[in-house]
PDB file of C-alpha atoms and ligand atoms in Angstrom:
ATOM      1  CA  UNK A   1       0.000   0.000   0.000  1.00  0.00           C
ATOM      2  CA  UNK A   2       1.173   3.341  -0.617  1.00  0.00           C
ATOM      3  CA  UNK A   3       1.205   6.444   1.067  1.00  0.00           C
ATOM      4  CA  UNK A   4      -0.777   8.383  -1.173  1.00  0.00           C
ATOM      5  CA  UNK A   5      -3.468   5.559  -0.894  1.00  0.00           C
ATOM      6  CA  UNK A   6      -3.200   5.144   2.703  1.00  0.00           C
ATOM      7  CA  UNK A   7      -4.002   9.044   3.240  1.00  0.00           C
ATOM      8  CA  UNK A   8      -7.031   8.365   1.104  1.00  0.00           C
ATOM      9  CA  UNK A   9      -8.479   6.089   3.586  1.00  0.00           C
ATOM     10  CA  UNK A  10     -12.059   6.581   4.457  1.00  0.00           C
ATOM     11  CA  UNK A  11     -10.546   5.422   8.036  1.00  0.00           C
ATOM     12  CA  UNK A  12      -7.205   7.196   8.281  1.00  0.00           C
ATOM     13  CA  UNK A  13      -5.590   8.493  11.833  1.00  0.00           C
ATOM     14  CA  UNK A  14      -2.811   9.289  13.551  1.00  0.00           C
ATOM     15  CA  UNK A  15      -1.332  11.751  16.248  1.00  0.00           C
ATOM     16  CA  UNK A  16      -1.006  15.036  17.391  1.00  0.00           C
ATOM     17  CA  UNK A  17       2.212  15.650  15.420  1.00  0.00           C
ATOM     18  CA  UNK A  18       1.832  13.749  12.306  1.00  0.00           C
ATOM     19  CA  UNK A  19       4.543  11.358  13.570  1.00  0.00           C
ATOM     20  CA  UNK A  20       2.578   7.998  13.753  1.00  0.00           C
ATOM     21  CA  UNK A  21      -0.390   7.223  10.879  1.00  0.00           C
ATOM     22  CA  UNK A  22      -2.442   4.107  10.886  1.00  0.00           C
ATOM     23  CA  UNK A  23      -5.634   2.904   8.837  1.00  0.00           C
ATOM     24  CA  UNK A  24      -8.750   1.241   9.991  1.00  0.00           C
ATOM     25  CA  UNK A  25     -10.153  -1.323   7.225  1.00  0.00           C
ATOM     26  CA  UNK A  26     -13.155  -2.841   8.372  1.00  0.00           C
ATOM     27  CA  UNK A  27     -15.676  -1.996  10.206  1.00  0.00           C
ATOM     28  CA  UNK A  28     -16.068  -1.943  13.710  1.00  0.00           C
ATOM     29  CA  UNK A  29     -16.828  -4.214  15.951  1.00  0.00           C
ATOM     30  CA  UNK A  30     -18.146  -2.610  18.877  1.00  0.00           C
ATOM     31  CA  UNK A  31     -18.425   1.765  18.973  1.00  0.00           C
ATOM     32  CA  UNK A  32     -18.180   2.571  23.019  1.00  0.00           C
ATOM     33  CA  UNK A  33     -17.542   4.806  25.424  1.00  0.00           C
ATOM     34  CA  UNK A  34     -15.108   3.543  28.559  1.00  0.00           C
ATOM     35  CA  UNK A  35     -15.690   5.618  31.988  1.00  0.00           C
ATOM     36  CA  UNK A  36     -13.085   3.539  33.871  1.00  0.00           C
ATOM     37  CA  UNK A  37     -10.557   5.775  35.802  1.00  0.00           C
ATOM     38  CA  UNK A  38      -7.123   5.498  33.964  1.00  0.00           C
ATOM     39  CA  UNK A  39      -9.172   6.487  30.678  1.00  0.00           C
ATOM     40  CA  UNK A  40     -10.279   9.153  32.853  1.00  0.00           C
ATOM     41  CA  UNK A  41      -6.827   9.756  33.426  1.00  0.00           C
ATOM     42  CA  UNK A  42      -5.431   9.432  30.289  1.00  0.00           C
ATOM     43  CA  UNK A  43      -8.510  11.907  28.779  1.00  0.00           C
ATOM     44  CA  UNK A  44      -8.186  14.694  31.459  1.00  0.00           C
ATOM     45  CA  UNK A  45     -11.459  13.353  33.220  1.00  0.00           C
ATOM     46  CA  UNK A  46     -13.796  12.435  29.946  1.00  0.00           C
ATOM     47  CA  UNK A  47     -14.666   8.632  29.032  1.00  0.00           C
ATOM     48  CA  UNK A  48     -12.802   7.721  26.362  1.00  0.00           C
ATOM     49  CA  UNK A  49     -14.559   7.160  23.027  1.00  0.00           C
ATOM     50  CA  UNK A  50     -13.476   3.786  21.079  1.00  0.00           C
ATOM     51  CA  UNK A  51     -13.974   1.628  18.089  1.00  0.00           C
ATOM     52  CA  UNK A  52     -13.076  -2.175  18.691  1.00  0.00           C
ATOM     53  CA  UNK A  53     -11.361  -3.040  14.889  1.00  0.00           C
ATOM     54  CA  UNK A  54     -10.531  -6.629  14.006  1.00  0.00           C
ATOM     55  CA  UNK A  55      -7.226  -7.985  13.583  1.00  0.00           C
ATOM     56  CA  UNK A  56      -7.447  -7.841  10.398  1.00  0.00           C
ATOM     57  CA  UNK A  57      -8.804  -4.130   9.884  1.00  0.00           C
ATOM     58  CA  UNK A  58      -5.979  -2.259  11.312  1.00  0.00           C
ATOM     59  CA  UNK A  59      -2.360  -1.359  10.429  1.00  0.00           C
ATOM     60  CA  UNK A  60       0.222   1.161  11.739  1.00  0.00           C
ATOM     61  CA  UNK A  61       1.262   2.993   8.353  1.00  0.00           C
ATOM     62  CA  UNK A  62       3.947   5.558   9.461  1.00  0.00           C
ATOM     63  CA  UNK A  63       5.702   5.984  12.503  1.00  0.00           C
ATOM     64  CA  UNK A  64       6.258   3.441  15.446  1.00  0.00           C
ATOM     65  CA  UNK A  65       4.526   3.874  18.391  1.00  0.00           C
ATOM     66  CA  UNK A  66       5.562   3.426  22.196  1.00  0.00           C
ATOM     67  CA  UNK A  67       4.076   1.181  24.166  1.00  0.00           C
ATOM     68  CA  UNK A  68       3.270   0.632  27.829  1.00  0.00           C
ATOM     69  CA  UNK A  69       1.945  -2.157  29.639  1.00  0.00           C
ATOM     70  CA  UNK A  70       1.512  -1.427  33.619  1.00  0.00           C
ATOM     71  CA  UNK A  71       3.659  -3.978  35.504  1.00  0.00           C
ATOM     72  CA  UNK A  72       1.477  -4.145  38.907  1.00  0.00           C
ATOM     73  CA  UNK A  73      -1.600  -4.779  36.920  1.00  0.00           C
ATOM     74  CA  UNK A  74      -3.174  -7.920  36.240  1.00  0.00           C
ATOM     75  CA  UNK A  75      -3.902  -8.449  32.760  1.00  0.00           C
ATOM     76  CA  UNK A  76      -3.259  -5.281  32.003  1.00  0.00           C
ATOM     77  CA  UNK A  77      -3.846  -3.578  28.787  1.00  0.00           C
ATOM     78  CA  UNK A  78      -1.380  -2.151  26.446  1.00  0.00           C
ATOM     79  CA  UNK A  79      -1.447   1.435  25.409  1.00  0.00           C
ATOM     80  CA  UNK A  80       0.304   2.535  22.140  1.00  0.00           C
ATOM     81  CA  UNK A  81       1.397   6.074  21.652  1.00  0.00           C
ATOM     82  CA  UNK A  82       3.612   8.287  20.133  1.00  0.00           C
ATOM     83  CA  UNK A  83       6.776   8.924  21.533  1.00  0.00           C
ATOM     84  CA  UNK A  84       7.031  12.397  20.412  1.00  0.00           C
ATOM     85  CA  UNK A  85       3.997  14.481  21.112  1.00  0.00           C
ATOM     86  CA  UNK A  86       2.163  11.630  23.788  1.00  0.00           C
ATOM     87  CA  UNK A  87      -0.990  11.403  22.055  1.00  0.00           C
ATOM     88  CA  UNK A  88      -2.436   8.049  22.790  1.00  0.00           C
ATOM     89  CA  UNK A  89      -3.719   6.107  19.761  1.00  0.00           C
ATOM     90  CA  UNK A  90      -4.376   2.207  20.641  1.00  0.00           C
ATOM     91  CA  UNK A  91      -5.196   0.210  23.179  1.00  0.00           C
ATOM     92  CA  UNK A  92      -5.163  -3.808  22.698  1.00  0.00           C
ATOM     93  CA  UNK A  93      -6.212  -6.396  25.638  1.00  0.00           C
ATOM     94  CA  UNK A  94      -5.025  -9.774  26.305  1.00  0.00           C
ATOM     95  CA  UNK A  95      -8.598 -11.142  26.481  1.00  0.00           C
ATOM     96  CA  UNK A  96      -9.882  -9.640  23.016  1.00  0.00           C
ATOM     97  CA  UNK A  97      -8.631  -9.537  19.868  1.00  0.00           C
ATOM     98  CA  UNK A  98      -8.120  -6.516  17.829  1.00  0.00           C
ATOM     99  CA  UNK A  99      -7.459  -3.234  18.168  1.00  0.00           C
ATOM    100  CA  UNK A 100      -9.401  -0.315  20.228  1.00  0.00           C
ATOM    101  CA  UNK A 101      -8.905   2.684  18.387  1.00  0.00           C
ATOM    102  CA  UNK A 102      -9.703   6.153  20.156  1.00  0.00           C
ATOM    103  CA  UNK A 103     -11.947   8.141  17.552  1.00  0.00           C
ATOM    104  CA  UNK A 104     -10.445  11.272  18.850  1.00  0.00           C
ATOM    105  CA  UNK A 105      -7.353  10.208  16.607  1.00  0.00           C
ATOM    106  CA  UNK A 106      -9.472   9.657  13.761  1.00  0.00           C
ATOM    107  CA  UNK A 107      -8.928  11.870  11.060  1.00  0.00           C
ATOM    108  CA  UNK A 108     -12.827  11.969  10.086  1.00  0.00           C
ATOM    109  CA  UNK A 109     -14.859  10.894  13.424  1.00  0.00           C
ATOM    110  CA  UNK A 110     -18.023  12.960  12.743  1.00  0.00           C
ATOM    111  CA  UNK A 111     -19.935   9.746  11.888  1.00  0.00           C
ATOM    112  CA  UNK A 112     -18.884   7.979  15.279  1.00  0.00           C
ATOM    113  CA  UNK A 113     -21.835   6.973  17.577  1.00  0.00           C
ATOM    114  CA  UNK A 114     -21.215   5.164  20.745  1.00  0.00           C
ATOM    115  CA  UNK A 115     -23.329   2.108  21.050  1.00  0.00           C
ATOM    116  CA  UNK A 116     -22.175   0.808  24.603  1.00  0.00           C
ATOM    117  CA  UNK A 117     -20.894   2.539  27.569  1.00  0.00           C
ATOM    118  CA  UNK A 118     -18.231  -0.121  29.718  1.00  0.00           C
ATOM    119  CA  UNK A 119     -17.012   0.537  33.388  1.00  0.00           C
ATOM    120  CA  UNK A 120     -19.966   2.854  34.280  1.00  0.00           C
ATOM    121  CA  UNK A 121     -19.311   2.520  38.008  1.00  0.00           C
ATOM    122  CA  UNK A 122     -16.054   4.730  37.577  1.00  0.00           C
ATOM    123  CA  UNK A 123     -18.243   7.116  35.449  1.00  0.00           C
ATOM    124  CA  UNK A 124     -17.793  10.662  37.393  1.00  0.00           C
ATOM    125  CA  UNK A 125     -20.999  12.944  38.036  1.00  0.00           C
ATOM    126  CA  UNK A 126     -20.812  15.120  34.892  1.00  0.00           C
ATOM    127  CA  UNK A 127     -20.060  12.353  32.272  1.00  0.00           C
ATOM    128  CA  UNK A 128     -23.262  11.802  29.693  1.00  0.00           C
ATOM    129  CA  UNK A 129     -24.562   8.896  28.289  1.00  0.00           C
ATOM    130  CA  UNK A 130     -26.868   9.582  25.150  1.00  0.00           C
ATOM    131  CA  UNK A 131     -29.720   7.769  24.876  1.00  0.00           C
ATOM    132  CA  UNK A 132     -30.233   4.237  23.686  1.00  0.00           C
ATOM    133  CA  UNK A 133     -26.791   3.698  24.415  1.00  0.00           C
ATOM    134  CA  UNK A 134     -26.138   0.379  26.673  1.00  0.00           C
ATOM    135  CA  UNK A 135     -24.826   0.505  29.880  1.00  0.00           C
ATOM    136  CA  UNK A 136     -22.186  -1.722  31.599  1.00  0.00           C
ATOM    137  CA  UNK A 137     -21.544  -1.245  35.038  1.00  0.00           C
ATOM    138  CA  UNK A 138     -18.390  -3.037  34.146  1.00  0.00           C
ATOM    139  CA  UNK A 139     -17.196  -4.641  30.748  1.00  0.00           C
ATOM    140  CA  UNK A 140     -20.008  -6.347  28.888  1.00  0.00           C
ATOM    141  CA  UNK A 141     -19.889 -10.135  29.495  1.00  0.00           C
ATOM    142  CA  UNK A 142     -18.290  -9.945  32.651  1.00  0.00           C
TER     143      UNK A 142
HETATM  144 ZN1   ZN B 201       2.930  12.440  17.547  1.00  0.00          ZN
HETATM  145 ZN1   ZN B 202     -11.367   2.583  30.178  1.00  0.00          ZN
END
């Protein structure tokens, strides 16, 4: 794939600085919102907005990300982001498959609608759900 191509992706993201690039190629999976507290942490207080991608649907296509899995954590995630200007892009988990792609890094999210809000428990006063979105007190399925 070239880069002229990739740019042309309906799906196309990267970082803050232009630094790191990626492509989403199939459609989600799941479209969330996460109100646990290190995405409140990593946001600056907001839930964090996601698409869960398939293996298959997702490539890195400039740049290499830095990654960071907590070490006192059990089963903890893996957070991908750049090493230059910190924005965070990716998160993967050892119990799913694929990639969870914040839509904030999206280069066209305007059509993203969250279908599921996870770790609602954490959520803080303020946060919104919008309506006919599922709630999870934790993660769905668990
Ligand atoms: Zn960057
Ligand atoms: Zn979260």
């Amino acid at each position: 794939m070239t880069s002229q191509a990739t740019e042309n992706a309906v799906n196309a993201g990267g970082c803050y600085c232009g630094a790191v690039r990626y492509v989403v190629s199939q459609p989600p999976l799941v479209k969330g919102q996460c109100h646990c507290q290190p995405c409140q942490r990593m946001s600056g207080g907001a839930p964090q907005y996601f698409i869960l991608v398939p293996p298959n649907g997702f490539a890195w296509t400039a740049g290499k990300p830095a990654h960071f899995t907590h070490p006192d954590l059990k089963n903890a995630v893996t957070r991908y982001f750049c090493k230059t200007c910190g924005t965070q892009l990716v998160t993967t988990r050892q119990d799913t498959s694929g990639y969870i792609v914040k839509i904030g890094t999206l280069d066209n999210p305007g059509g993203f609608v969250p279908r599921v809000a996870i770790c609602h428990a954490d959520a803080l006063g303020f946060h919104t759900v919008p309506e006919g979105v599922q709630v999870f007190d934790g993660l769905p399925g668990v």
